[in-house]
mmCIF file of C-alpha atoms and ligand atoms in Angstrom:
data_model
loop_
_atom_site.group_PDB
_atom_site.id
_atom_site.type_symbol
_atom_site.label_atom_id
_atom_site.label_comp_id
_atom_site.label_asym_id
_atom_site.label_seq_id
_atom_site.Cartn_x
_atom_site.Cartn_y
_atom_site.Cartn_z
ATOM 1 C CA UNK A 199 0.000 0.000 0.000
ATOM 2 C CA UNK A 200 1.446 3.586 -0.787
ATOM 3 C CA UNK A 201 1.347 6.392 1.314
ATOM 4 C CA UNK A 202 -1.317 7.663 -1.063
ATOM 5 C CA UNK A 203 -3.824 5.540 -0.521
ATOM 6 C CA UNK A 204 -6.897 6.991 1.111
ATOM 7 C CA UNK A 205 -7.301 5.946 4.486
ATOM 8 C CA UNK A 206 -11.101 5.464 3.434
ATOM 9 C CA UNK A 207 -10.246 2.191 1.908
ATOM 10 C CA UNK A 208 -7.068 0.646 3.397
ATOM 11 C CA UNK A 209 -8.984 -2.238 5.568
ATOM 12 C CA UNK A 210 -10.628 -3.115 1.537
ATOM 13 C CA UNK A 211 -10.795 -6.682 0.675
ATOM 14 C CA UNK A 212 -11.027 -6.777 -3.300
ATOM 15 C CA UNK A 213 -13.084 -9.120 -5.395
ATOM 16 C CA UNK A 214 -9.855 -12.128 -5.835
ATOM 17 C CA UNK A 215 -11.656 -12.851 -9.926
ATOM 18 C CA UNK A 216 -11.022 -16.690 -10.785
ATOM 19 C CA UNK A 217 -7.742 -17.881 -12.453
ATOM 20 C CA UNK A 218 -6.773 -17.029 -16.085
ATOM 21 C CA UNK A 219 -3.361 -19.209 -16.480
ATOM 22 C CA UNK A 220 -1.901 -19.065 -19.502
ATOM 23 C CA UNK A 221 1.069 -21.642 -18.691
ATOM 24 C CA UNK A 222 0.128 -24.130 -20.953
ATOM 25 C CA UNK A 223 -3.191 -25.502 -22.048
ATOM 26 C CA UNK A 224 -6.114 -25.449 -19.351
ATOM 27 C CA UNK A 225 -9.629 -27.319 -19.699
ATOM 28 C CA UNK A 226 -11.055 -24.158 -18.319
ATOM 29 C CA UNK A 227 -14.040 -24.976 -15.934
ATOM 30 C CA UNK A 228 -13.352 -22.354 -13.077
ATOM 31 C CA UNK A 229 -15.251 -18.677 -14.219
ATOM 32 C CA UNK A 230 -18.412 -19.981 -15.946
ATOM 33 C CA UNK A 231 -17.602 -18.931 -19.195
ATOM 34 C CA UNK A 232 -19.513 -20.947 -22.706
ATOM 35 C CA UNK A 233 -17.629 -23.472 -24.170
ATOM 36 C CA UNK A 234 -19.060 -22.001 -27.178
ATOM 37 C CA UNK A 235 -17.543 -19.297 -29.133
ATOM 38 C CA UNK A 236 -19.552 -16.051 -30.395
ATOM 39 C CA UNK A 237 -21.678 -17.094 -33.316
ATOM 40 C CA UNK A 238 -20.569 -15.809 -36.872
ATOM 41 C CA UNK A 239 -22.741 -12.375 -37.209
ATOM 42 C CA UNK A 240 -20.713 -11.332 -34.283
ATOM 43 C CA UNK A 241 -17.289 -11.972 -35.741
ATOM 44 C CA UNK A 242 -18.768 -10.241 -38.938
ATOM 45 C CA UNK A 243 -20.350 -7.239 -36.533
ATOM 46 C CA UNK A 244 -17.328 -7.117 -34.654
ATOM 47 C CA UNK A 245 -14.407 -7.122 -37.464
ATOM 48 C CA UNK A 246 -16.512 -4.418 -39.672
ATOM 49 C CA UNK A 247 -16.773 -2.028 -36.236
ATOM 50 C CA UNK A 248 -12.634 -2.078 -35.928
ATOM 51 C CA UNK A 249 -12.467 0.609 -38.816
ATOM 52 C CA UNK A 250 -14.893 2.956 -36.765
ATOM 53 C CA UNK A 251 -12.777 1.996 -33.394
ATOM 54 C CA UNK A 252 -11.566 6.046 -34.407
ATOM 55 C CA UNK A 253 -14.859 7.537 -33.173
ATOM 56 C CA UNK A 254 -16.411 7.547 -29.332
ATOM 57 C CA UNK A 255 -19.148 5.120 -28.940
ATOM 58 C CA UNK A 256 -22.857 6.009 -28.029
ATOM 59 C CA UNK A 257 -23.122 6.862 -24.219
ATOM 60 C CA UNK A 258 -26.810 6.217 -24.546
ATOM 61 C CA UNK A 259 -25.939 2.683 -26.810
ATOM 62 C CA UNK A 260 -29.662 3.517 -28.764
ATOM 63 C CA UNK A 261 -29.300 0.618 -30.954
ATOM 64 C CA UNK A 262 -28.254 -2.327 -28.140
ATOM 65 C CA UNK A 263 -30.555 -0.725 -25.976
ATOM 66 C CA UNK A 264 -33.661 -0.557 -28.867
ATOM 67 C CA UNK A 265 -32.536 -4.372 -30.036
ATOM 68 C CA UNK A 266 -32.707 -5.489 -25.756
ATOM 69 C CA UNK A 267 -35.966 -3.702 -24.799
ATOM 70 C CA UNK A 268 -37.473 -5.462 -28.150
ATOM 71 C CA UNK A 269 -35.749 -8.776 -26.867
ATOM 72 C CA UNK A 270 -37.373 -8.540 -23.512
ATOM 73 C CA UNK A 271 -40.791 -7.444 -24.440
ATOM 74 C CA UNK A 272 -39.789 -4.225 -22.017
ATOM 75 C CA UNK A 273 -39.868 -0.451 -22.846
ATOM 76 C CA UNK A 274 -36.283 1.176 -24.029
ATOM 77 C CA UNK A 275 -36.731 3.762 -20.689
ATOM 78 C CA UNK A 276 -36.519 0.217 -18.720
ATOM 79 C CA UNK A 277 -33.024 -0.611 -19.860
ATOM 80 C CA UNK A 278 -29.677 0.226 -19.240
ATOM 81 C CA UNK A 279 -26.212 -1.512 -20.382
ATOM 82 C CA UNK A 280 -23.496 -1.674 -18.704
ATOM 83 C CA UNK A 281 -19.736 -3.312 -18.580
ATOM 84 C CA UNK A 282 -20.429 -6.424 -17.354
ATOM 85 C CA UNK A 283 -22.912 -7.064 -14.860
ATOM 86 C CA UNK A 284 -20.252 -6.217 -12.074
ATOM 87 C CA UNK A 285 -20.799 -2.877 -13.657
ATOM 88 C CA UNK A 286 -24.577 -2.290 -13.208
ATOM 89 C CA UNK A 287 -24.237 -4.288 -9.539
ATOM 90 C CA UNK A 288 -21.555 -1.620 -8.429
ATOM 91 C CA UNK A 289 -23.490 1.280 -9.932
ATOM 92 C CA UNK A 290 -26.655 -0.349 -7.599
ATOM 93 C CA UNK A 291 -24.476 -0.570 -5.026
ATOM 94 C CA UNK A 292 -23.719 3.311 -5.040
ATOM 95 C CA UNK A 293 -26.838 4.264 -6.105
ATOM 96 C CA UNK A 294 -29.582 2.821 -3.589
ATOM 97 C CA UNK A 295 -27.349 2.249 -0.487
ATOM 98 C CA UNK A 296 -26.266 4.177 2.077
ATOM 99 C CA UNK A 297 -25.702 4.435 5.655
ATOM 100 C CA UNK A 298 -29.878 5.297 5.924
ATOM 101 C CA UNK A 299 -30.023 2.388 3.613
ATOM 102 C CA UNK A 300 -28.660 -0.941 5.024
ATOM 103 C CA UNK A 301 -27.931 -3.631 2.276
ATOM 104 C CA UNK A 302 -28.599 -7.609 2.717
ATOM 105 C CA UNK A 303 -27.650 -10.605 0.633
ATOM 106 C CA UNK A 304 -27.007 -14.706 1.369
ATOM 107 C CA UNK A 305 -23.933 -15.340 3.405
ATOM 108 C CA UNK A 306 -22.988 -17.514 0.484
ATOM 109 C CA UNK A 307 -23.692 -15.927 -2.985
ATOM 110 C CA UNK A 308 -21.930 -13.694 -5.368
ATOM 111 C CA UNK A 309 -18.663 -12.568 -3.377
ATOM 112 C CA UNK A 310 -18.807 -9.240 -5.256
ATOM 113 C CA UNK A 311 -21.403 -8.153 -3.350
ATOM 114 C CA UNK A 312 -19.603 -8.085 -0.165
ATOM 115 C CA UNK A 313 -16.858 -6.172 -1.649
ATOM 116 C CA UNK A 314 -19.178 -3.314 -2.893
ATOM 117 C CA UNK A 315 -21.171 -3.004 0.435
ATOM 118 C CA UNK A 316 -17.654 -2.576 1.927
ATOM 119 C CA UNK A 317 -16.376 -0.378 -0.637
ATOM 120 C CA UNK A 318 -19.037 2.070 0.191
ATOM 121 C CA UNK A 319 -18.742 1.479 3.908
ATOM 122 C CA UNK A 320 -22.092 0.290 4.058
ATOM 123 C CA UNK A 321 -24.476 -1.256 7.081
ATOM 124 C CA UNK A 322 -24.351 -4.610 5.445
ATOM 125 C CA UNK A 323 -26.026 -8.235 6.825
ATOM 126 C CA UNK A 324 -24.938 -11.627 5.069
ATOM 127 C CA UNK A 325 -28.236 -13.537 5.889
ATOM 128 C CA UNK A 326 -26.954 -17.454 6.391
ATOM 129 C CA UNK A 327 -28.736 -19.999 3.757
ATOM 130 C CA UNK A 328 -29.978 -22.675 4.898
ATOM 131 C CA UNK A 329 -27.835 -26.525 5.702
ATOM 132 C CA UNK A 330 -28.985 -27.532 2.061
ATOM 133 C CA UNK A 331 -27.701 -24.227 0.482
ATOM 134 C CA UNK A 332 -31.473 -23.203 -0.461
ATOM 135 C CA UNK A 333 -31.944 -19.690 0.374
ATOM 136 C CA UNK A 334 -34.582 -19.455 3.648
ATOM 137 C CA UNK A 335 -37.295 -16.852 1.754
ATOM 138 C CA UNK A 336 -38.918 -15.694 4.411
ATOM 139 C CA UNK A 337 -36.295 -14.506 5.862
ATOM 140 C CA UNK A 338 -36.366 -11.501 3.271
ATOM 141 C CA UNK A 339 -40.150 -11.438 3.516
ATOM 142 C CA UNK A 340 -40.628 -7.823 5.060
ATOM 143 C CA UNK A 341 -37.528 -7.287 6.556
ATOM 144 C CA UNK A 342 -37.036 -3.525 5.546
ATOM 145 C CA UNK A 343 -33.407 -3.172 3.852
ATOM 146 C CA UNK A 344 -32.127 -3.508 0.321
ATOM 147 C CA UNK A 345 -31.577 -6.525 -0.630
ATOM 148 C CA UNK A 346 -29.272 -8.167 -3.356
ATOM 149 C CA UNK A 347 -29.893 -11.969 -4.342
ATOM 150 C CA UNK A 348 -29.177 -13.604 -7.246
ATOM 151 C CA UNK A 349 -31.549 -16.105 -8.937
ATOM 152 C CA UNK A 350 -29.963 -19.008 -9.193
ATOM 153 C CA UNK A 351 -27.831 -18.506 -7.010
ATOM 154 C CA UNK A 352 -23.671 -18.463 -7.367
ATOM 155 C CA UNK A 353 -21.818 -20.725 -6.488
ATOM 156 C CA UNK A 354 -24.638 -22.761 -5.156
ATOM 157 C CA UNK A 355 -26.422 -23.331 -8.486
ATOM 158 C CA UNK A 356 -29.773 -23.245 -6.683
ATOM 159 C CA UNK A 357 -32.887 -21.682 -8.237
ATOM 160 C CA UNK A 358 -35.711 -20.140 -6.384
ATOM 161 C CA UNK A 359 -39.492 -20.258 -8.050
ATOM 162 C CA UNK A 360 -40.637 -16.771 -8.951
ATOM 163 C CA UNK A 361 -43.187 -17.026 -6.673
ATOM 164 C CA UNK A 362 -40.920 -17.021 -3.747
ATOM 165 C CA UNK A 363 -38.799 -13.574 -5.627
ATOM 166 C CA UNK A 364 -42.238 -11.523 -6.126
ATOM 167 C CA UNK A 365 -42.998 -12.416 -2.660
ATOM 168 C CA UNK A 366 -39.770 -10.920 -1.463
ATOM 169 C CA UNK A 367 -40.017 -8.221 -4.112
ATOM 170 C CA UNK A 368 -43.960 -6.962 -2.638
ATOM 171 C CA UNK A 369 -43.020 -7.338 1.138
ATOM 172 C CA UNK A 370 -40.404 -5.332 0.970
ATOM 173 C CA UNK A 371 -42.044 -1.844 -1.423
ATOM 174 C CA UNK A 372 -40.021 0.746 0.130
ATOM 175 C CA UNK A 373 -36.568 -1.176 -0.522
ATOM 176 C CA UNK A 374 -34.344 -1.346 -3.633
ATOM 177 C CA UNK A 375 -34.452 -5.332 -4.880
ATOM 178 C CA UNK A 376 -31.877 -6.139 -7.407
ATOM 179 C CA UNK A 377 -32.416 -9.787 -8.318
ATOM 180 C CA UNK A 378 -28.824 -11.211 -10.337
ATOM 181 C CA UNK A 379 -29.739 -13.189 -13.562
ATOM 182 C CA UNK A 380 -26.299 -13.833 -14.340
ATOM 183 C CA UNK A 381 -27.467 -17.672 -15.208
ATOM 184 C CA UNK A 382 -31.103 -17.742 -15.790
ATOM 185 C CA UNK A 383 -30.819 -18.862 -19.312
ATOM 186 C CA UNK A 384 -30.225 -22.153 -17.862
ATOM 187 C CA UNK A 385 -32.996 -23.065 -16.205
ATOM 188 C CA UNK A 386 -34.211 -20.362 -13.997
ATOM 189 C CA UNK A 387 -37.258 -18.008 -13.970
ATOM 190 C CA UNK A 388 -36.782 -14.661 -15.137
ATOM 191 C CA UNK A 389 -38.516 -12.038 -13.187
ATOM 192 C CA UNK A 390 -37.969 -9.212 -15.809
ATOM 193 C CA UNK A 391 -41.615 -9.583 -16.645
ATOM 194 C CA UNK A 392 -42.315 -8.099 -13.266
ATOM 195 C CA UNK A 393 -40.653 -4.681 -13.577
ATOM 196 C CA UNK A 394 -43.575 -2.609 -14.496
ATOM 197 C CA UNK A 395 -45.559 -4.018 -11.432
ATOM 198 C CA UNK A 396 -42.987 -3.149 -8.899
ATOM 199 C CA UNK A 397 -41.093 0.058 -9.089
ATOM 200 C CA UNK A 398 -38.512 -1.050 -6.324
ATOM 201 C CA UNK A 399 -37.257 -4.072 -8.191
ATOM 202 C CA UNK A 400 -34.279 -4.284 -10.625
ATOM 203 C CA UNK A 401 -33.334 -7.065 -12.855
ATOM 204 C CA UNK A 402 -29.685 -7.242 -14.547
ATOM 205 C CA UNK A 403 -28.484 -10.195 -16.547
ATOM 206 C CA UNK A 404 -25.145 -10.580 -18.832
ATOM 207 C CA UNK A 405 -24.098 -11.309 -21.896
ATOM 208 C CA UNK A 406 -21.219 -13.350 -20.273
ATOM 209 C CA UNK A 407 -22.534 -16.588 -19.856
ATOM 210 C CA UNK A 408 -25.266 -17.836 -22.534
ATOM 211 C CA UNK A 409 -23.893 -15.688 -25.050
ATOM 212 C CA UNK A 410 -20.413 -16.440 -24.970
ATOM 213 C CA UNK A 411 -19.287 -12.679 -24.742
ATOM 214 C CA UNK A 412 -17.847 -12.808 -21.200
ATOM 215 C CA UNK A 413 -14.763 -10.725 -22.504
ATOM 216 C CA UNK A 414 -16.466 -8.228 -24.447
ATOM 217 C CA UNK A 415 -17.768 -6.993 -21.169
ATOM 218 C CA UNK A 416 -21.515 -6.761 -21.300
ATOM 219 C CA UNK A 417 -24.436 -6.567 -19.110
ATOM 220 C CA UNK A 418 -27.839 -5.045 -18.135
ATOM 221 C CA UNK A 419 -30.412 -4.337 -16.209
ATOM 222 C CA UNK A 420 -34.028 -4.257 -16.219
ATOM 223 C CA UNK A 421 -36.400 -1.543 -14.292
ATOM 224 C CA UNK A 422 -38.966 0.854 -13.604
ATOM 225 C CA UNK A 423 -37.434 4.137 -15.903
ATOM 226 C CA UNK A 424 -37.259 6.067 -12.252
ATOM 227 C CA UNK A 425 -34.561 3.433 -11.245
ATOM 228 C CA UNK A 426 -32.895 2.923 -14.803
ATOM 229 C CA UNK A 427 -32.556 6.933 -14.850
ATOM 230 C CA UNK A 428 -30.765 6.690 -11.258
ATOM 231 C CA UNK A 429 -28.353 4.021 -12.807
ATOM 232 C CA UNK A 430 -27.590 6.518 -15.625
ATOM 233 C CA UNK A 431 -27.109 9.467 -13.476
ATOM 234 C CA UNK A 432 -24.126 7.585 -11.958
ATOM 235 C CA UNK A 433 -23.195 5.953 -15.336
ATOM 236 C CA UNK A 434 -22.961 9.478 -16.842
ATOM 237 C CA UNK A 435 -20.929 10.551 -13.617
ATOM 238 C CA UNK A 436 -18.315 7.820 -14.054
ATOM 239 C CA UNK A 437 -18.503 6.394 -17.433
ATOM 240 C CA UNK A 438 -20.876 7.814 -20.220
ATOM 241 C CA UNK A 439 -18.589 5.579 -22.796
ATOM 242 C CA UNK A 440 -18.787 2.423 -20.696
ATOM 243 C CA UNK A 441 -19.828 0.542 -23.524
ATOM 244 C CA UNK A 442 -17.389 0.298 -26.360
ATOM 245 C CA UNK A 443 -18.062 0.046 -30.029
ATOM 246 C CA UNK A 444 -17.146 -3.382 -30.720
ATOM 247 C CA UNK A 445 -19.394 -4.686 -27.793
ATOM 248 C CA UNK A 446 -22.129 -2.352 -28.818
ATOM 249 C CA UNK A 447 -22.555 -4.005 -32.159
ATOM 250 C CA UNK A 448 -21.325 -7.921 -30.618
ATOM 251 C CA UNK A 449 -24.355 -7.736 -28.695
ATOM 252 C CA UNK A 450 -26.825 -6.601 -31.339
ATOM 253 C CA UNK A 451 -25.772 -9.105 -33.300
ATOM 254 C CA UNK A 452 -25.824 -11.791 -30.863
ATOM 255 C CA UNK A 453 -29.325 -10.619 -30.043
ATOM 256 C CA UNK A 454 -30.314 -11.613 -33.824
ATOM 257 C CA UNK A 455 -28.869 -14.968 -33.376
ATOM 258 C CA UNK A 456 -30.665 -15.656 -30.281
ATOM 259 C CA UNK A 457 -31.557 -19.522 -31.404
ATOM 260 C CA UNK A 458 -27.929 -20.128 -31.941
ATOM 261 C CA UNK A 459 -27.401 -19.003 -27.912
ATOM 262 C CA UNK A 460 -30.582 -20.731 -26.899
ATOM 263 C CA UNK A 461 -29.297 -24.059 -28.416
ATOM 264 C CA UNK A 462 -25.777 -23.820 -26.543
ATOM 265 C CA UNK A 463 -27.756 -23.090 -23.607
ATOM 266 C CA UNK A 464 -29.813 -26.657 -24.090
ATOM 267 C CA UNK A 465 -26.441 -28.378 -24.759
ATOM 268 C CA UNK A 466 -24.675 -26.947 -21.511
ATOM 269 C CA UNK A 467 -27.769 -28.190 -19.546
ATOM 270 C CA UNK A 468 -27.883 -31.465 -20.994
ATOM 271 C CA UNK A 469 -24.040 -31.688 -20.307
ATOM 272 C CA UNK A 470 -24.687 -30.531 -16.652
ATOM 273 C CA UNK A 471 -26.992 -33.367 -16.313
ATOM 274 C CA UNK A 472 -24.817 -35.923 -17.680
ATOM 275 C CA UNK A 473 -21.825 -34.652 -15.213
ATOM 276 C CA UNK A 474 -24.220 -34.715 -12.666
ATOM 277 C CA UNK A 475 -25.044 -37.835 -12.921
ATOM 278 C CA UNK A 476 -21.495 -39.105 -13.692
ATOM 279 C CA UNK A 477 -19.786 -37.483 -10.532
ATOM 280 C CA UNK A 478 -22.505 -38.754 -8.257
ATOM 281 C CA UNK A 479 -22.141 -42.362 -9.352
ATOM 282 C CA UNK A 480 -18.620 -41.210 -8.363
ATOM 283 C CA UNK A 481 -19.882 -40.750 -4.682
ATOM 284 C CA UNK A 482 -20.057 -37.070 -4.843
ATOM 285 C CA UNK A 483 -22.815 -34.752 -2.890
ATOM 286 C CA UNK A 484 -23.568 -32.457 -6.268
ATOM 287 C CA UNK A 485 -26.248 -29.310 -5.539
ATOM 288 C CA UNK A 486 -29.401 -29.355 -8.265
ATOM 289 C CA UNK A 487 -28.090 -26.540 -10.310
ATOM 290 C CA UNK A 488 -29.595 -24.784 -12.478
ATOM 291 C CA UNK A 489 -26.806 -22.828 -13.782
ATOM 292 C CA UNK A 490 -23.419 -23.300 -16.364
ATOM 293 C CA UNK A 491 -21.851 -24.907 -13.086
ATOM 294 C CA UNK A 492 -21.860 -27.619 -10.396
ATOM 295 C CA UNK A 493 -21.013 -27.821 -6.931
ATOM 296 C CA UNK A 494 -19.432 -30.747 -6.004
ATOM 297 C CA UNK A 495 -17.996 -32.443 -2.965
ATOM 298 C CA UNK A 496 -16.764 -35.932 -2.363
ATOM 299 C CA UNK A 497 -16.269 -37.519 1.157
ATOM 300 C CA UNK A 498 -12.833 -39.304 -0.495
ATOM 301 C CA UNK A 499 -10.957 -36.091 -1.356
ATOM 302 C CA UNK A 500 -10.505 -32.663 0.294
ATOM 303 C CA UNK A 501 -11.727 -30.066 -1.969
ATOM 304 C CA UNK A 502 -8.560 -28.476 -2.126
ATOM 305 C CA UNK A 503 -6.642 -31.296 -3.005
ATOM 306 C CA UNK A 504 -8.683 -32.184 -5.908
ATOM 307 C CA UNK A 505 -8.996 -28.727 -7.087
ATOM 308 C CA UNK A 506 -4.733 -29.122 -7.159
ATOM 309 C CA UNK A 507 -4.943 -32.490 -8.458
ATOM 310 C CA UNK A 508 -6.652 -31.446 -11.428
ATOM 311 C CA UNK A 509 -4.841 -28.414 -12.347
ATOM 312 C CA UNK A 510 -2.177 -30.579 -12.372
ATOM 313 C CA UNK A 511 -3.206 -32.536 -14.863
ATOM 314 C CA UNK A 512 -4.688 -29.272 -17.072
ATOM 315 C CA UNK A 513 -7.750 -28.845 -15.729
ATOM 316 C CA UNK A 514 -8.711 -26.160 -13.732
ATOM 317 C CA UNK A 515 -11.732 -25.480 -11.459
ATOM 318 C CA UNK A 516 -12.928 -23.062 -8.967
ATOM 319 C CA UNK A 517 -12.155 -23.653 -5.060
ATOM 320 C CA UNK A 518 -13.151 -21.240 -2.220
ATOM 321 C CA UNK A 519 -11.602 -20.638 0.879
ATOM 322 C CA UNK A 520 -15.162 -20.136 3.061
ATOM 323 C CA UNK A 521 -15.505 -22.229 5.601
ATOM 324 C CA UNK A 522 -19.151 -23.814 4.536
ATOM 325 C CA UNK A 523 -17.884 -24.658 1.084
ATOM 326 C CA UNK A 524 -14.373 -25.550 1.298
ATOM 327 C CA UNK A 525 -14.899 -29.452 0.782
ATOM 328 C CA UNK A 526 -16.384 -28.031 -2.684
ATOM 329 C CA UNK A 527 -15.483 -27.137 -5.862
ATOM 330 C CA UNK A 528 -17.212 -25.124 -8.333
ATOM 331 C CA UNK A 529 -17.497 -26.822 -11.866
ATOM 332 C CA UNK A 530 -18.097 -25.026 -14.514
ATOM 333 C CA UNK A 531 -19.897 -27.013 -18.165
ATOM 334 C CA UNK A 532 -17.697 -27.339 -20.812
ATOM 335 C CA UNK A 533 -18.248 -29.413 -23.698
ATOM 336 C CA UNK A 534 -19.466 -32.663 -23.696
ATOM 337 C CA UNK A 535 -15.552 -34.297 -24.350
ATOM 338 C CA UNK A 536 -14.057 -31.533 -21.866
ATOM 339 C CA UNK A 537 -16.463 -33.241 -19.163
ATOM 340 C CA UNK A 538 -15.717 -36.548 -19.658
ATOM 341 C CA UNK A 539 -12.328 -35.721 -19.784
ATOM 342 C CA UNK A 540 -12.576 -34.473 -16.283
ATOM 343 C CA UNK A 541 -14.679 -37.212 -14.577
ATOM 344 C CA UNK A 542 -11.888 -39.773 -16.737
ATOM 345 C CA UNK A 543 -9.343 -37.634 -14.203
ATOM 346 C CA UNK A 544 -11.242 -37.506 -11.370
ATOM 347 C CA UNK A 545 -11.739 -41.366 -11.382
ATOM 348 C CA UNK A 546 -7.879 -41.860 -11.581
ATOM 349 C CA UNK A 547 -7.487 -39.038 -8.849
ATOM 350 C CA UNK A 548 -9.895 -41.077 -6.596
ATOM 351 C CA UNK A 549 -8.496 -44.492 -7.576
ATOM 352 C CA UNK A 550 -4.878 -43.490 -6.430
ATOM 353 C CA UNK A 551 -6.024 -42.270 -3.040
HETATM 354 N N1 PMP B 281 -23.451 -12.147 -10.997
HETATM 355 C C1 PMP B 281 -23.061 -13.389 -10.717
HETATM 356 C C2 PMP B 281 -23.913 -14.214 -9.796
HETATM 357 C C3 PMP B 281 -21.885 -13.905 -11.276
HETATM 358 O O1 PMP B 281 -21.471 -15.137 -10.970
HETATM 359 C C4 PMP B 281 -21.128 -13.101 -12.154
HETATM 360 C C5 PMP B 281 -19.885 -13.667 -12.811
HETATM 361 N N2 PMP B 281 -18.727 -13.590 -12.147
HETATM 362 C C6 PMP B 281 -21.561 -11.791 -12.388
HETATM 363 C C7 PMP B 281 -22.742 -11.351 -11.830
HETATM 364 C C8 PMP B 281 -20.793 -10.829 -13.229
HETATM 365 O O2 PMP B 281 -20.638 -11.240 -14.521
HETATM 366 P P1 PMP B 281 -20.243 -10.229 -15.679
HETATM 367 O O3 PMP B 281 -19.633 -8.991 -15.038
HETATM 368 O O4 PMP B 281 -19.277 -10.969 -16.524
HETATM 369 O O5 PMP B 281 -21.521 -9.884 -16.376
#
């Protein structure tokens, strides 16, 4: 730390982002990227934009934002764009909470959410999940703070009905709800359908995941225009350009290839099943996701020492520290041959204990 640094912000714990090794040639299942590259009209979009690369892009991104609201069946005042979803979730962060206006989340969830309520020095309550890992609903029913949750849930997997999320959305009307829909194309319930009924509820998503764009930086989120105009009073503060030309016209055109995504998306479940499946005939606890990833424990190994194991031998996963998931590791869905590769290694990992 320099001398510089603002006392403000010396006790910060930052967001530790999974591995990107480059030392030789991963099977990458640890950040929930697709397996699947960007289909061809975004290559095209993308290689014909590099000549314009000269010129600033739109700060109000008209076209991506015309091409999502049509999407989503929502009005253009309703949407905003953002880089990445950790983009809009910070910008909600700032926005909505303060020291008047305590934030809560699941004490297991998206770990970026911690780091924001501490970055702004906010009141902040991580609300324990349940022994399964399902999230205890009413728990948030009426309980009079902000309240971040994302649906499925990361790195559990687990989805909640939409049933239980408007109930937690119309007991709490005079707090900010952002529900994360960083993996609903795989299985979840969207609740973007409920944004013109309740003015206190905000829905982001990303193009990271299901659309295989998670390095062109691209999310958004879904609202009541009162609540997407907040959002772009702080984007315009920080960032009017926050969406680059090359992304602006890779998501457009990955928008009119939508079936091409939507197919991927069937794939990556059907692959989740079959891993399912094949690591629990393995003797491994695995959580009913409904996401791009599995968690997975086995009584045989420490979850550390397989997540070594297997980096070892090229592939890597995601391990966390916390103390209620550390037999775990997060799996991310490749391709079918990727995850057979990896239950072929995890067999020989188990068979040599
Ligand atoms: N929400 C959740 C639950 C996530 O797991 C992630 C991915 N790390 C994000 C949001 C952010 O994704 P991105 O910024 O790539 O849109």
């Amino acid at each position: 730390m320099s001398r510089f640094f603002s006392a403000t912000h010396k006790d910060l714990v930052p967001y530790v982002p999974g591995e990107q090794l480059n030392d030789k040639k991963y099977i990458k299942l640890n950040t929930n990227e697709s397996p699947y590259p960007p289909s061809p009209a975004v290559e095209r979009a993308v290689s014909e934009e590099v000549s314009r690369l000269r010129l600033y892009s739109d700060p109000d991104c008209k076209t991506l934002v015309h091409s999502l609201a049509k999407h989503y069946g929502v009005d253009e005042q309703s949407v905003v764009v953002t880089n990445g979803s950790d983009e809009i979730l910070n910008f909600a962060f700032f926005a909505f909470c303060d020291k008047d206006n305590p934030v809560v989340f699941p004490d297991l969830t998206y770990g970026f959410y911690k780091v924001f309520a501490q970055l702004y020095n906010l009141p902040y309550e991580e609300i324990p999940l349940r022994e399964d890992f399902t999230v205890c609903v009413d728990d948030y029913i009426g309980i009079g703070k902000n309240i971040f949750i994302a649906n499925p849930n990361a790195p559990t997997g687990i989805a909640l009905p939409l049933s239980d999320i408007e109930r937690i959305v119309a007991s709490n009307p005079d707090n900010f709800v952002l529900v994360d829909e960083a993996y609903v194309d795989f299985g979840g319930e969207s609740a973007v359908g409920l944004i013109k009924k309740y003015p206190n509820l905000m829905v982001t998503q990303t193009f990271s995941k299901s659309r295989s764009l998670a390095g062109a930086r691209l999310g958004m989120g879904f609202a009541s225009p009162e609540l997407i105009a907040d959002i772009n009073t702080i984007r315009y503060s920080t960032n009017p350009y926050n969406i680059n030309r090359m992304t602006m016209v890779a998501g457009v055109a990955a928008l009119e290839e939508n079936g091409y995504y939507m197919n991927n998306c069937s794939e990556i479940m059907k692959t989740r099943d079959y891993t399912t499946e094949a690591l629990r005939s393995l003797g491994f606890q695995v959580l009913d996701s409904k996401t791009n990833f599995v968690l997975a424990k086995s009584d045989k190994i420490k979850g550390e020492e397989l997540y070594t194991k297997l980096r070892d031998r090229g592939i890597l996963v995601r391990h966390f520290t916390n103390k209620r998931i550390c037999d775990y590791n997060r799996i991310t869905i490749g391709t079918p041959e990727q995850m057979e590769t990896l239950i072929c290694n995890v067999k020989e990992i188990l068979e040599e204990k």
